[in-house]
Amino acid sequence: MTAPTKSDIWRKDRDHLLHPYTDFSCFREEGSQVIEKAEGMYVTDQDGNRLLDGIAGLWCVNIGHGRKDMAEAIAAQVMDMQYYNPFGHSTNIPASELGAKLAALAPGDLNHVYYTCGGSTANDAAIRLVHYYFEMKGQHRKKKIISRDAGYHGATYVAASLTGIHGTKLGFDRIGEDFIHHVSAANMYAKPEGMSEDEFCDFLVDEFERRIHQLGPDNVAAFIAEPIMGAGGVLVAPKGYHKRMYDVCKAYDMLYIADEVVTAFGRLGEWFASEAVFGMTPDILVCAKGITSGYIPLGATMITSEIYDVIAHPQCEGGVFSMGLTYFGHPVACAAALKNMEIMESEGMLGNAKEVGPYLQETAKSLLNLPIVGDVRGSHLMMGIDLVADKKTKAPHGAGVSEAIFKKCLDRGVIVRPVGDRIVISPPIIINREECDMIVNAISESITEYLAEA
């Protein structure tokens, strides 16, 4: 059979695929960048351009691309057993082993796992579990969920409604507005002028508590938050924020959901960030992405033993826990996750993130010398760079600038992610200092070139 040409693949993609976040104003003419190969820190497009992956695919390829040991582990599980019905009282070896491994690594008594196919479905599962938990407790009014502006929780309908990036909802019907509500983002860069970090934290916690009273404490079931807000701009909350928000939840008999789809599995140098970095143990912890380093889709919703003990009873005579996914605990995905974690442990990747991450953050501060860079922030291997028209007013630079910087970085062999008026960086956790320099230099040179042309 004749191998497809570059133009064949480009055309088939353009004519038949509906991509996430397609820009229809130019897609018909420009089509897609076709990535053909991937190895380590790099991907290669169909024109042979080798590109440093500064975004780990999409926050997820933590151990790097194209590992033979991962391929062998996946292949071995396929040959042993690629799938069997997970419903009712049927299990498989990798799902059971992974559940025990996650429980051992997670903070507190997050001892029970509900598997999904990714982060969006894991967040949907979290909300269903919250509602079911309070139903089983007889607190039938306790349904409302508080999320945050600029938070990102997924693309399925409930997860998209939890998401506080409101531009993602234009043209789409909205659901859940009767039970999903939002409070302010923990955005230190946008805090009122003259307000200290502690005062801003006070403001956010007070706003949260007032929103609970506005909605009625007997009606509010949970708060959901990313430890560091990812797609919303890599927003790092003021010190003590997460612990204080958790304490408010406990005062009003609410559950705290930590969306660690991005932050878990090494991006902040820890298996999970909630307790180790932010001093708070959530009631529900959601993870995906780095759990398999993107080799196979998998998500997980972890709940405490206290929640499990409440829901682990028939809801009626003959009743069963009727949340079912065909690919729950998929053996190949779970085998990939186990191998992924084995690799991370044996090669000391958490330590690398702790050592190289601060170097990336410090090195990137040099970008603040550029006239359109308003803020450089993040932690370890998560970074957001705000592009502004005026540093004093912090007015965003406007449409198209981040996309132009992205394209110029590609010309320099580096992939970054344009998100609105920001550039986002989230490299694999195997990155070294030289590769950090490559990313920062590519951004600096690209911005300088853009300004010269402008």
mmCIF file with all atom_site columns, N, CA, C and O in Angstrom, residues 11 73 234 269 324 362 451:
data_model
loop_
_atom_site.group_PDB
_atom_site.id
_atom_site.type_symbol
_atom_site.label_atom_id
_atom_site.label_alt_id
_atom_site.label_comp_id
_atom_site.label_asym_id
_atom_site.label_entity_id
_atom_site.label_seq_id
_atom_site.pdbx_PDB_ins_code
_atom_site.Cartn_x
_atom_site.Cartn_y
_atom_site.Cartn_z
_atom_site.occupancy
_atom_site.B_iso_or_equiv
_atom_site.pdbx_formal_charge
_atom_site.auth_seq_id
_atom_site.auth_comp_id
_atom_site.auth_asym_id
_atom_site.auth_atom_id
_atom_site.pdbx_PDB_model_num
ATOM 1  N N  . ARG A 1 11  ? -4.843  17.244 4.152  1.00 0.00 ? 11  ARG A N  1
ATOM 2  C CA . ARG A 1 11  ? -6.181  17.404 3.576  1.00 0.00 ? 11  ARG A CA 1
ATOM 3  C C  . ARG A 1 11  ? -7.211  16.558 4.312  1.00 0.00 ? 11  ARG A C  1
ATOM 4  O O  . ARG A 1 11  ? -8.321  17.018 4.585  1.00 0.00 ? 11  ARG A O  1
ATOM 5  N N  . ALA A 1 73  ? 5.459   -2.241 28.122 1.00 0.00 ? 73  ALA A N  1
ATOM 6  C CA . ALA A 1 73  ? 4.495   -2.512 29.192 1.00 0.00 ? 73  ALA A CA 1
ATOM 7  C C  . ALA A 1 73  ? 3.072   -2.514 28.651 1.00 0.00 ? 73  ALA A C  1
ATOM 8  O O  . ALA A 1 73  ? 2.242   -3.365 29.028 1.00 0.00 ? 73  ALA A O  1
ATOM 9  N N  . VAL A 1 234 ? -2.207  30.070 34.633 1.00 0.00 ? 234 VAL A N  1
ATOM 10 C CA . VAL A 1 234 ? -1.193  29.654 35.616 1.00 0.00 ? 234 VAL A CA 1
ATOM 11 C C  . VAL A 1 234 ? -1.205  30.640 36.792 1.00 0.00 ? 234 VAL A C  1
ATOM 12 O O  . VAL A 1 234 ? -0.220  31.323 37.086 1.00 0.00 ? 234 VAL A O  1
ATOM 13 N N  . GLY A 1 269 ? 6.732   18.849 41.430 1.00 0.00 ? 269 GLY A N  1
ATOM 14 C CA . GLY A 1 269 ? 7.740   18.126 42.187 1.00 0.00 ? 269 GLY A CA 1
ATOM 15 C C  . GLY A 1 269 ? 7.192   17.169 43.227 1.00 0.00 ? 269 GLY A C  1
ATOM 16 O O  . GLY A 1 269 ? 7.949   16.657 44.056 1.00 0.00 ? 269 GLY A O  1
ATOM 17 N N  . GLY A 1 324 ? -21.625 3.973  35.721 1.00 0.00 ? 324 GLY A N  1
ATOM 18 C CA . GLY A 1 324 ? -20.844 2.989  34.984 1.00 0.00 ? 324 GLY A CA 1
ATOM 19 C C  . GLY A 1 324 ? -20.221 3.546  33.726 1.00 0.00 ? 324 GLY A C  1
ATOM 20 O O  . GLY A 1 324 ? -20.882 4.217  32.936 1.00 0.00 ? 324 GLY A O  1
ATOM 21 N N  . GLU A 1 362 ? 13.189  31.242 37.728 1.00 0.00 ? 362 GLU A N  1
ATOM 22 C CA . GLU A 1 362 ? 14.120  32.352 37.929 1.00 0.00 ? 362 GLU A CA 1
ATOM 23 C C  . GLU A 1 362 ? 14.647  32.877 36.594 1.00 0.00 ? 362 GLU A C  1
ATOM 24 O O  . GLU A 1 362 ? 14.721  34.097 36.370 1.00 0.00 ? 362 GLU A O  1
ATOM 25 N N  . LEU A 1 451 ? 8.279   42.861 18.222 1.00 0.00 ? 451 LEU A N  1
ATOM 26 C CA . LEU A 1 451 ? 8.265   44.294 18.494 1.00 0.00 ? 451 LEU A CA 1
ATOM 27 C C  . LEU A 1 451 ? 8.979   45.074 17.401 1.00 0.00 ? 451 LEU A C  1
ATOM 28 O O  . LEU A 1 451 ? 8.539   46.166 17.018 1.00 0.00 ? 451 LEU A O  1
#
